[in-house]
Amino acid sequence: MDLIETLNAIVGAQHVLTSGDLSAYEQDWRKRWHGKALAVVRPATTQQVAEVVKACAAAKVSIVPQGGNTGMVVGSVPDASGQQVVLSLQRMNAVRQIDAGNMTVTVEAGCILQNLQDAAEKAGFLFPLSLAAEGSCTIGGNLGTNAGGTQVLRYGNARDLCLGLEVVNAQGDIWSGLSGLRKDNTGYDLRNLMIGSEGTLGIITAATMKLYPLPVASLTAWASLPSLAHAVQLLGLAQKHLASGLTGFEVMGQFALSLVAKHFPQQRVPLWDSAPFCVVLENSDFESEAHARERFDHLMEQALDAGVITDAVVAENLTQAKALWHIRECIPLAQAEEGLNIKHDISIPVSRIPEFVETTDALLKRAIPGVRLVNFGHLGDGNLHYNVQCPAGADGKAFLQAQEPGVNKLVFDSVLAHGGSISAEHGIGSLKRDELPHYKSAVALDMMRAVKSALDPLGILNPGRVL
Ligand code: FAD
Ligand code: MLT
Ligand code: ZN
């Protein structure tokens, strides 16, 4: 039997796609790459995933695990060979169990993040992972990339929320590690090895994730600031006044917000045209709405009096709060509307971010007159999306072809000089693979290669990604 016939026998011919329009599986979200798959396989159970991997390993055909295909670094789509199998986890989307006493949820890898958030809330809990792609990204993809998002400041990355995993390894064996344990020191931490490995070490089929109490009240404010240094000051003030109540702190540059105003005119973007930066911040309170408002108002008054912020809007109700967050979440969409761009998802110690932006902006503007810089991101985590858009009127594709390597070198060298990392939350994929050797030590890379070849000696899991 040839591979396609074997796959048909395992998952049913209707779930092995080999013809028609497969662009939803073959093209990445940013439209940076359109590959060609041998087939798209959509298993329904962990056992089927294991059999698919065994069949592909026997045929020496490589596998690209895929969730919602919202990744930013071209890690979830096939190469151009027409010889890779895309393994879509989308049909494995059940919430298997909520253990209220243990405050955990066990969920299949293909479950859409928003559906998991909703299921948790229905059971009276918060599942805090939150990002603009939550309507289509999956928990398997979130763990595969160790996703961050807007609540990391208080609750951590996907890794910090995960207690256990079920994984199909490169040999097609199932590792059942769905522990709900908060402590377990029994040898090497396989869970943490799999998280953030971008589908190169194993296929996550299910996960046990932490749940949290729902806050009694959540308040959102939007403030304008004279500079990024003031945003860092506001972060310090907010951490002092709100302590663990500070659950979100996002910064947005003026040009980033102008793109939202331009491409989504129905959104009313506050204060964007009066200041170089705005911040959206969230205070979650476990006492009462009145307590939350008193603390939040006090913080904003202090920040205004000290000249840290120039103006502010505090949402009166949940609808207004959601509208403010929606504006922030529209930035990547508005940027995509504006055209192809060079994304940098970087991590820098918070205290050094203003200096990094000032020096790197100056270098880029000198190198490329008219270049437009789209700055926004998770300032509370020291994670900036420092993106580079072509000069107004220029062709985005031509700009990328001519400038991307030089721009990356300039930005990443500056990141290194400021003690940072070239990938904070999006991962490496294939887009940043060739950059990694320049910014990671040879010893670290050797150890990573040793892990890869020990766990996947045939190199069939997402080859060409990360390493
Ligand atoms: P995919 O894109 O399908 O896959 C991503 C990687 O994980 C690939 O390498 C893939 O092979 C691997 N993978 C997928 N499923 C599995 C599995 N079951 N087992 C093993 N490996 C697997 N990221 C952030 O961190 N923070 C943000 O704030 C954020 N915001 C975003 C906003 C928008 C509008 C978009 C489009 C993306 C955003 N992202 C963000 C990027 C993206 O990483 C996340 O959307 C998400 O984590 C990817 O999940 P996915 O299911 O779409 O994974
Ligand atoms: C975000 O924070 O909105 C994302 O990481 C997406 C992006 O960087 O464009
Ligand atoms: Zn982000």
Coordinates of C-alpha atoms and ligand atoms in Angstrom, one line a residue:
M1 CA 0.0 0.0 0.0
D2 CA 1.3 3.5 -0.7
L3 CA 1.4 6.1 2.0
I4 CA -1.8 7.9 0.9
E5 CA -3.8 4.6 1.0
T6 CA -2.4 3.8 4.4
L7 CA -3.4 7.3 5.7
N8 CA -6.9 6.9 4.2
A9 CA -7.2 3.6 6.1
I10 CA -6.2 5.2 9.3
V11 CA -8.3 8.4 9.4
G12 CA -10.8 7.9 6.6
A13 CA -10.3 9.1 3.0
Q14 CA -12.5 12.2 3.6
H15 CA -9.9 13.4 6.2
V16 CA -6.9 13.0 3.9
L17 CA -6.9 16.1 1.6
T18 CA -4.7 15.9 -1.5
S19 CA -6.5 18.1 -4.0
G20 CA -8.6 21.3 -4.3
D21 CA -7.7 24.5 -2.6
L22 CA -5.4 23.7 0.3
S23 CA -4.1 27.3 0.8
A24 CA -5.6 27.5 4.3
Y25 CA -3.1 24.8 5.3
E26 CA -0.3 25.7 2.9
Q27 CA 0.0 29.4 3.3
D28 CA 1.0 31.1 6.6
W29 CA -1.1 33.9 8.2
R30 CA 1.4 36.6 7.3
K31 CA 1.5 35.5 3.7
R32 CA 5.2 35.1 3.8
W33 CA 5.2 31.6 2.4
H34 CA 2.9 29.3 0.3
G35 CA 4.1 25.7 0.3
K36 CA 2.8 22.5 -1.3
A37 CA 1.7 19.5 0.8
L38 CA 1.7 15.9 -0.2
A39 CA -1.4 15.6 1.9
V40 CA -3.3 17.3 4.8
V41 CA -4.2 14.6 7.3
R42 CA -6.9 15.3 10.0
P43 CA -6.9 12.6 12.6
A44 CA -9.6 12.5 15.3
T45 CA -7.9 10.6 18.1
T46 CA -4.4 10.3 19.7
Q47 CA -4.3 6.7 18.5
Q48 CA -4.8 7.9 14.9
V49 CA -2.0 10.5 15.3
A50 CA 0.3 7.7 16.5
E51 CA -0.6 5.5 13.5
V52 CA -0.1 8.4 11.1
V53 CA 3.4 9.1 12.5
K54 CA 4.3 5.4 12.3
A55 CA 3.1 5.3 8.6
C56 CA 5.0 8.5 7.7
A57 CA 8.2 7.3 9.5
A58 CA 8.0 4.0 7.6
A59 CA 7.7 5.9 4.4
K60 CA 10.4 8.4 5.5
V61 CA 8.0 11.3 4.9
S62 CA 8.2 14.3 7.1
I63 CA 5.3 15.8 9.1
V64 CA 4.4 19.4 9.7
P65 CA 2.1 19.6 12.8
Q66 CA -0.5 22.3 12.5
G67 CA -3.1 23.9 14.8
G68 CA -4.8 27.1 13.8
N69 CA -2.0 28.2 11.4
T70 CA -1.8 31.6 13.0
G71 CA 2.0 31.3 13.7
M72 CA 4.2 34.3 12.9
V73 CA 7.4 32.6 11.9
V74 CA 6.5 30.2 9.1
G75 CA 6.6 27.1 11.2
S76 CA 3.3 25.4 10.5
V77 CA 3.2 25.2 6.7
P78 CA 4.9 22.7 4.4
D79 CA 7.9 23.4 2.3
A80 CA 7.8 23.6 -1.5
S81 CA 8.6 20.0 -2.2
G82 CA 5.1 18.6 -2.2
Q83 CA 6.6 15.7 -0.1
Q84 CA 5.5 16.8 3.5
V85 CA 2.4 15.7 5.3
V86 CA 0.5 18.5 7.2
L87 CA -0.9 16.9 10.3
S88 CA -3.8 19.1 11.3
L89 CA -5.0 18.7 15.0
Q90 CA -8.2 20.7 14.3
R91 CA -10.6 17.8 14.8
M92 CA -9.1 16.9 18.2
N93 CA -10.8 19.8 19.9
A94 CA -12.6 18.4 23.0
V95 CA -12.4 19.7 26.5
R96 CA -11.9 16.3 28.1
Q97 CA -12.2 17.2 31.8
I98 CA -12.4 20.1 34.3
D99 CA -11.2 19.2 37.8
A100 CA -12.6 22.0 39.9
G101 CA -10.9 20.8 43.1
N102 CA -7.5 20.7 41.4
M103 CA -8.2 23.8 39.4
T104 CA -7.2 22.2 36.1
V105 CA -8.6 21.5 32.7
T106 CA -7.5 18.7 30.4
V107 CA -8.0 19.6 26.8
E108 CA -7.2 18.2 23.3
A109 CA -4.5 20.0 21.3
G110 CA -6.9 21.2 18.6
C111 CA -9.2 23.1 21.0
I112 CA -9.4 26.7 19.9
L113 CA -8.1 29.0 22.7
Q114 CA -11.3 31.0 22.9
N115 CA -13.4 27.8 23.3
L116 CA -11.1 26.8 26.2
Q117 CA -11.5 30.3 27.8
D118 CA -15.3 30.0 27.5
A119 CA -15.4 26.5 28.9
A120 CA -13.3 27.6 31.9
E121 CA -15.6 30.6 32.5
K122 CA -18.7 28.5 32.3
A123 CA -17.2 26.3 35.1
G124 CA -16.5 29.5 37.1
F125 CA -12.8 29.8 36.4
L126 CA -10.4 32.0 34.4
F127 CA -8.1 30.5 31.8
P128 CA -5.8 33.5 31.4
L129 CA -3.9 32.9 28.2
S130 CA -5.1 35.7 25.9
L131 CA -4.0 36.9 22.5
A132 CA -5.5 38.5 19.4
A133 CA -5.6 35.2 17.5
E134 CA -7.6 33.4 20.2
G135 CA -10.6 32.9 17.9
S136 CA -8.5 30.6 15.7
C137 CA -5.3 29.5 17.4
T138 CA -5.3 26.2 19.2
I139 CA -3.9 25.1 22.6
G140 CA -1.5 22.7 20.8
G141 CA -0.1 25.6 18.8
N142 CA 0.1 27.8 21.9
L143 CA 2.1 25.2 23.6
G144 CA 4.2 24.4 20.5
T145 CA 5.3 28.1 20.4
N146 CA 5.1 28.7 24.2
A147 CA 2.8 31.7 23.3
G148 CA 2.7 34.8 25.4
G149 CA 0.0 37.4 24.8
T150 CA -1.4 40.1 27.0
Q151 CA -1.7 38.5 30.5
V152 CA 1.8 37.1 30.9
L153 CA 2.7 39.8 33.4
R154 CA 0.4 38.2 36.0
Y155 CA -0.1 34.6 34.8
G156 CA 3.0 33.7 32.7
N157 CA 3.5 32.2 29.3
A158 CA 1.7 29.1 28.0
R159 CA 4.5 27.1 29.6
D160 CA 3.7 28.4 33.0
L161 CA 0.1 27.4 32.6
C162 CA 0.8 23.8 31.7
L163 CA 1.0 21.0 34.2
G164 CA 1.0 17.9 31.9
L165 CA 1.1 16.8 28.3
E166 CA 0.1 13.9 26.1
V167 CA 2.5 13.6 23.2
V168 CA 3.0 11.3 20.2
N169 CA 6.8 11.0 19.6
A170 CA 8.7 10.7 16.4
Q171 CA 8.5 6.9 16.6
G172 CA 4.7 7.0 16.8
D173 CA 4.6 6.0 20.5
I174 CA 2.2 7.8 22.9
W175 CA 3.7 9.4 26.0
S176 CA 0.8 9.9 28.5
G177 CA 2.1 12.7 30.7
L178 CA -1.3 14.3 31.5
S179 CA -0.4 15.1 35.1
G180 CA -2.3 17.6 37.1
L181 CA 0.6 17.8 39.6
R182 CA 2.1 21.1 40.6
K183 CA 5.2 19.3 41.9
D184 CA 6.9 16.4 40.2
N185 CA 10.7 16.0 40.3
T186 CA 11.1 12.6 38.7
G187 CA 13.9 13.2 36.2
Y188 CA 14.2 15.2 33.1
D189 CA 11.3 17.5 32.4
L190 CA 9.9 16.2 29.2
R191 CA 6.9 18.5 29.3
N192 CA 9.1 21.6 29.3
L193 CA 11.2 20.1 26.5
M194 CA 8.2 19.7 24.3
I195 CA 6.7 23.2 25.1
G196 CA 8.2 25.8 22.7
S197 CA 9.7 23.1 20.5
E198 CA 7.5 24.1 17.5
G199 CA 6.6 20.6 16.5
T200 CA 10.2 19.5 16.1
L201 CA 10.3 17.0 19.0
G202 CA 6.8 15.6 19.3
I203 CA 3.2 16.1 18.5
I204 CA 1.1 17.4 21.4
T205 CA -2.3 15.7 21.4
A206 CA -3.6 16.9 24.8
A207 CA -2.6 19.1 27.8
T208 CA -3.6 19.6 31.4
M209 CA -3.7 23.4 32.1
K210 CA -4.0 25.5 35.2
L211 CA -7.2 27.4 36.0
Y212 CA -7.5 30.5 38.2
P213 CA -10.3 32.2 40.1
L214 CA -12.3 34.8 38.1
P215 CA -11.6 38.3 39.2
V216 CA -14.5 40.1 40.9
A217 CA -13.8 43.2 38.8
S218 CA -11.5 44.2 35.9
L219 CA -10.9 47.8 35.0
T220 CA -9.1 49.0 31.9
A221 CA -7.5 52.4 31.3
W222 CA -5.9 54.0 28.2
A223 CA -3.3 56.7 28.7
S224 CA -1.2 58.9 26.5
L225 CA 2.5 59.5 27.3
P226 CA 5.3 61.8 26.2
S227 CA 7.8 59.0 25.7
L228 CA 8.7 55.4 26.1
A229 CA 10.7 56.2 29.2
H230 CA 7.4 57.6 30.7
A231 CA 5.7 54.3 29.9
V232 CA 8.4 52.4 31.9
Q233 CA 7.8 54.8 34.8
L234 CA 4.1 54.2 34.6
L235 CA 4.7 50.5 34.6
G236 CA 6.7 50.9 37.9
L237 CA 4.0 53.0 39.4
A238 CA 1.3 50.5 38.4
Q239 CA 3.3 47.6 39.8
K240 CA 3.7 49.5 43.1
H241 CA 0.0 50.6 43.4
L242 CA -1.7 47.5 42.0
A243 CA 0.8 44.7 42.8
S244 CA -0.6 41.4 41.5
G245 CA -3.8 43.3 40.4
L246 CA -1.9 44.6 37.4
T247 CA -2.9 41.9 34.8
G248 CA -2.1 43.8 31.5
F249 CA 0.2 46.5 30.4
E250 CA 0.6 47.1 26.6
V251 CA 2.4 49.9 24.9
M252 CA 1.4 51.3 21.4
G253 CA 3.4 53.7 19.3
Q254 CA 1.6 56.5 17.4
F255 CA 2.3 55.1 13.9
A256 CA 0.9 51.7 15.0
L257 CA -2.3 53.3 16.2
S258 CA -2.5 55.5 13.1
L259 CA -2.7 52.3 11.1
V260 CA -5.7 51.1 13.2
A261 CA -7.4 54.5 12.7
K262 CA -6.7 54.3 8.9
H263 CA -7.7 50.6 8.2
F264 CA -10.5 50.3 10.8
P265 CA -12.1 53.7 10.9
Q266 CA -15.1 52.3 12.7
Q267 CA -12.8 51.9 15.8
R268 CA -12.6 55.1 17.8
V269 CA -8.9 55.2 18.8
P270 CA -8.5 57.5 21.8
L271 CA -5.7 60.0 22.2
W272 CA -3.5 58.6 19.5
D273 CA -2.9 61.8 17.6
S274 CA -1.8 63.8 20.6
A275 CA 1.1 61.8 21.9
P276 CA 4.0 59.6 20.6
F277 CA 2.9 56.6 22.8
C278 CA -0.3 55.2 24.4
V279 CA -0.6 52.5 27.0
V280 CA -3.5 50.2 27.8
L281 CA -3.5 48.7 31.3
E282 CA -5.7 46.4 33.3
N283 CA -6.4 46.1 37.0
S284 CA -8.1 42.9 38.1
D285 CA -9.5 42.9 41.6
F286 CA -10.6 40.1 43.9
E287 CA -12.5 42.3 46.4
S288 CA -15.0 44.6 44.7
E289 CA -15.6 47.0 41.8
A290 CA -15.4 49.9 44.3
H291 CA -12.1 48.7 45.6
A292 CA -10.8 48.3 42.1
R293 CA -11.9 51.8 41.0
E294 CA -10.5 53.5 44.1
R295 CA -7.0 52.0 43.6
F296 CA -7.1 52.5 39.8
D297 CA -8.3 56.2 40.1
H298 CA -5.6 56.8 42.7
L299 CA -2.9 55.4 40.3
M300 CA -4.0 57.4 37.4
E301 CA -4.2 60.6 39.5
Q302 CA -0.7 60.1 40.7
A303 CA 0.6 59.5 37.2
L304 CA -1.1 62.6 35.9
D305 CA 0.2 64.8 38.8
A306 CA 3.7 63.5 38.2
G307 CA 3.5 64.2 34.5
V308 CA 4.1 60.5 33.7
I309 CA 1.0 60.5 31.6
T310 CA -0.6 63.4 29.7
D311 CA -4.2 62.2 29.5
A312 CA -6.2 59.1 30.3
V313 CA -9.6 57.4 29.6
V314 CA -10.8 54.9 32.2
A315 CA -13.5 52.4 30.8
E316 CA -16.8 52.9 32.6
N317 CA -18.0 49.4 31.9
L318 CA -17.0 46.0 30.3
T319 CA -18.2 47.0 26.8
Q320 CA -15.9 50.1 26.9
A321 CA -13.0 48.0 28.3
K322 CA -13.4 45.4 25.5
A323 CA -13.5 48.1 22.9
L324 CA -10.1 49.5 24.2
W325 CA -8.5 46.1 24.2
H326 CA -9.9 45.4 20.7
I327 CA -8.1 48.5 19.4
R328 CA -4.8 47.1 20.7
E329 CA -5.6 43.7 19.2
C330 CA -6.3 45.2 15.8
I331 CA -2.7 46.5 15.4
P332 CA -1.4 43.2 13.8
L333 CA -4.4 43.2 11.5
A334 CA -4.0 46.8 10.6
Q335 CA -0.3 46.2 9.9
A336 CA -1.2 43.3 7.6
E337 CA -3.7 45.5 5.8
E338 CA -0.9 48.1 5.3
G339 CA 1.2 45.4 3.5
L340 CA 4.1 43.1 4.0
N341 CA 6.4 44.0 6.8
I342 CA 9.5 42.9 8.7
K343 CA 8.5 41.7 12.2
H344 CA 10.7 41.6 15.2
D345 CA 9.4 40.0 18.3
I346 CA 12.1 40.9 20.7
S347 CA 12.8 40.8 24.4
I348 CA 14.9 43.4 26.3
P349 CA 15.2 44.1 30.0
V350 CA 12.4 46.6 30.6
S351 CA 14.7 49.3 31.9
R352 CA 16.7 49.3 28.6
I353 CA 13.8 49.4 26.2
P354 CA 13.7 53.2 25.8
E355 CA 17.4 53.4 25.0
F356 CA 17.1 50.4 22.6
V357 CA 14.3 52.0 20.6
E358 CA 16.0 55.4 20.5
T359 CA 19.3 54.1 19.2
T360 CA 17.8 51.5 16.8
D361 CA 15.2 53.9 15.4
A362 CA 18.1 56.4 14.6
L363 CA 20.2 53.7 12.9
L364 CA 17.2 52.4 10.8
K365 CA 16.2 55.9 9.8
R366 CA 19.7 56.7 8.7
A367 CA 20.0 53.5 6.7
I368 CA 16.6 53.7 5.1
P369 CA 15.2 57.2 4.7
G370 CA 11.4 57.3 5.1
V371 CA 11.2 53.9 6.8
R372 CA 8.1 53.5 9.0
L373 CA 8.4 51.9 12.4
V374 CA 5.5 50.0 14.0
N375 CA 6.2 49.7 17.7
F376 CA 3.8 48.0 20.1
G377 CA 3.7 45.2 22.5
H378 CA 3.9 43.7 25.9
L379 CA 6.0 46.3 27.7
G380 CA 5.2 44.7 31.1
D381 CA 7.1 41.6 29.9
G382 CA 9.9 43.5 28.2
N383 CA 8.6 42.2 24.9
L384 CA 8.3 44.6 22.0
H385 CA 7.0 44.0 18.5
Y386 CA 9.5 46.2 16.8
N387 CA 8.3 46.1 13.2
V388 CA 9.6 47.7 10.1
Q389 CA 7.3 48.8 7.3
C390 CA 8.5 50.1 3.9
P391 CA 8.5 53.9 3.2
A392 CA 5.0 55.2 2.2
G393 CA 4.2 54.4 -1.4
A394 CA 7.0 51.8 -1.8
D395 CA 6.3 48.2 -2.8
G396 CA 6.3 45.9 0.4
K397 CA 7.5 42.8 -1.5
A398 CA 10.4 44.6 -3.2
F399 CA 11.3 46.3 0.1
L400 CA 11.5 42.9 1.9
Q401 CA 13.6 41.4 -0.8
A402 CA 16.1 44.2 -0.8
Q403 CA 16.1 45.1 2.9
E404 CA 15.1 42.2 5.1
P405 CA 18.6 40.7 5.8
G406 CA 20.2 44.1 6.5
V407 CA 17.3 45.3 8.7
N408 CA 17.4 42.0 10.7
K409 CA 21.1 42.3 11.2
L410 CA 20.9 45.9 12.4
V411 CA 18.0 45.2 14.8
F412 CA 19.2 41.9 16.2
D413 CA 22.7 43.2 16.7
S414 CA 21.2 46.1 18.7
V415 CA 19.0 43.6 20.6
L416 CA 22.2 41.6 21.5
A417 CA 24.0 44.8 22.6
H418 CA 21.0 45.6 24.9
G419 CA 21.1 42.1 26.5
G420 CA 18.0 40.9 24.7
S421 CA 16.6 37.9 22.8
I422 CA 15.6 37.8 19.1
S423 CA 12.4 35.9 19.8
A424 CA 10.3 36.6 22.9
E425 CA 7.1 34.7 22.1
H426 CA 6.6 33.8 18.4
G427 CA 9.5 31.3 18.2
I428 CA 12.0 30.6 15.4
G429 CA 10.1 28.6 12.7
S430 CA 11.9 28.7 9.4
L431 CA 11.8 32.5 9.1
K432 CA 14.4 33.1 11.9
R433 CA 16.2 29.7 11.7
D434 CA 19.3 31.1 9.9
E435 CA 19.5 34.0 12.4
L436 CA 19.7 31.7 15.4
P437 CA 23.4 30.6 15.0
H438 CA 24.4 34.3 15.2
Y439 CA 22.6 35.0 18.4
K440 CA 22.8 31.7 20.4
S441 CA 25.9 30.1 21.7
A442 CA 27.6 27.2 19.9
V443 CA 27.3 25.2 23.1
A444 CA 23.6 25.8 23.4
L445 CA 23.0 25.0 19.7
D446 CA 25.0 21.7 20.0
M447 CA 22.9 20.7 23.0
M448 CA 19.7 21.5 21.1
R449 CA 20.9 19.4 18.1
A450 CA 21.8 16.5 20.4
V451 CA 18.2 16.6 21.8
K452 CA 16.7 16.7 18.3
S453 CA 18.7 13.8 17.0
A454 CA 18.1 11.7 20.1
L455 CA 14.3 12.2 20.0
D456 CA 13.8 12.3 16.2
P457 CA 16.8 10.4 14.6
L458 CA 15.1 10.3 11.2
G459 CA 14.4 14.0 11.3
I460 CA 10.8 13.6 10.3
L461 CA 9.2 16.1 12.7
N462 CA 9.0 19.6 11.2
P463 CA 12.4 19.5 9.6
G464 CA 14.0 22.9 8.7
R465 CA 12.3 24.6 11.7
V466 CA 14.2 26.0 14.6
L467 CA 17.5 24.2 13.8
Ligands
FAD1 P1 0.2 27.0 14.4 O1 0.4 28.3 13.7 O2 -0.7 26.0 13.6 O3 1.6 26.4 14.7 C1 2.6 27.1 15.3 C2 3.8 26.2 15.6 O4 3.4 25.2 16.6 C3 4.3 25.4 14.4 O5 5.7 25.2 14.5 C4 3.6 24.1 14.5 O6 4.3 23.0 13.9 C5 3.5 23.9 16.0 N1 2.4 23.1 16.5 C6 1.1 23.4 16.2 N2 0.3 22.5 16.8 C7 1.1 21.6 17.4 C8 0.9 20.4 18.2 N3 -0.3 20.0 18.5 N4 2.0 19.8 18.7 C9 3.3 20.2 18.4 N5 3.5 21.3 17.7 C10 2.4 22.0 17.2 N6 1.7 34.8 19.8 C11 2.0 35.2 21.0 O7 2.8 34.5 21.6 N7 1.5 36.3 21.6 C12 0.6 37.1 21.0 O8 0.1 38.1 21.5 C13 0.2 36.7 19.7 N8 -0.7 37.4 19.0 C14 -1.1 37.1 17.8 C15 -2.0 37.8 17.1 C16 -2.4 37.5 15.8 C17 -3.5 38.4 15.1 C18 -1.9 36.4 15.2 C19 -2.3 36.0 13.8 C20 -0.9 35.6 15.8 C21 -0.5 35.9 17.1 N9 0.5 35.2 17.8 C22 0.8 35.6 19.1 C23 1.2 34.1 17.1 C24 0.9 32.6 17.3 O9 2.1 32.0 17.9 C25 -0.2 32.3 18.1 O10 -1.3 32.8 17.4 C26 -0.4 30.8 18.5 O11 0.3 30.4 19.6 C27 -0.3 29.8 17.4 O12 -1.2 28.7 17.5 P2 -1.8 27.9 16.3 O13 -2.7 26.9 16.8 O14 -2.3 28.8 15.2 O15 -0.4 27.2 15.8
MLT2 C1 0.6 40.7 19.2 O1 1.1 41.0 20.4 O2 -0.4 41.3 18.8 C2 1.2 39.6 18.5 O3 2.3 39.0 19.0 C3 1.1 39.7 17.0 C4 2.1 40.5 16.3 O4 3.3 40.7 16.8 O5 1.8 41.0 15.2
ZN3 ZN 2.7 39.8 21.0

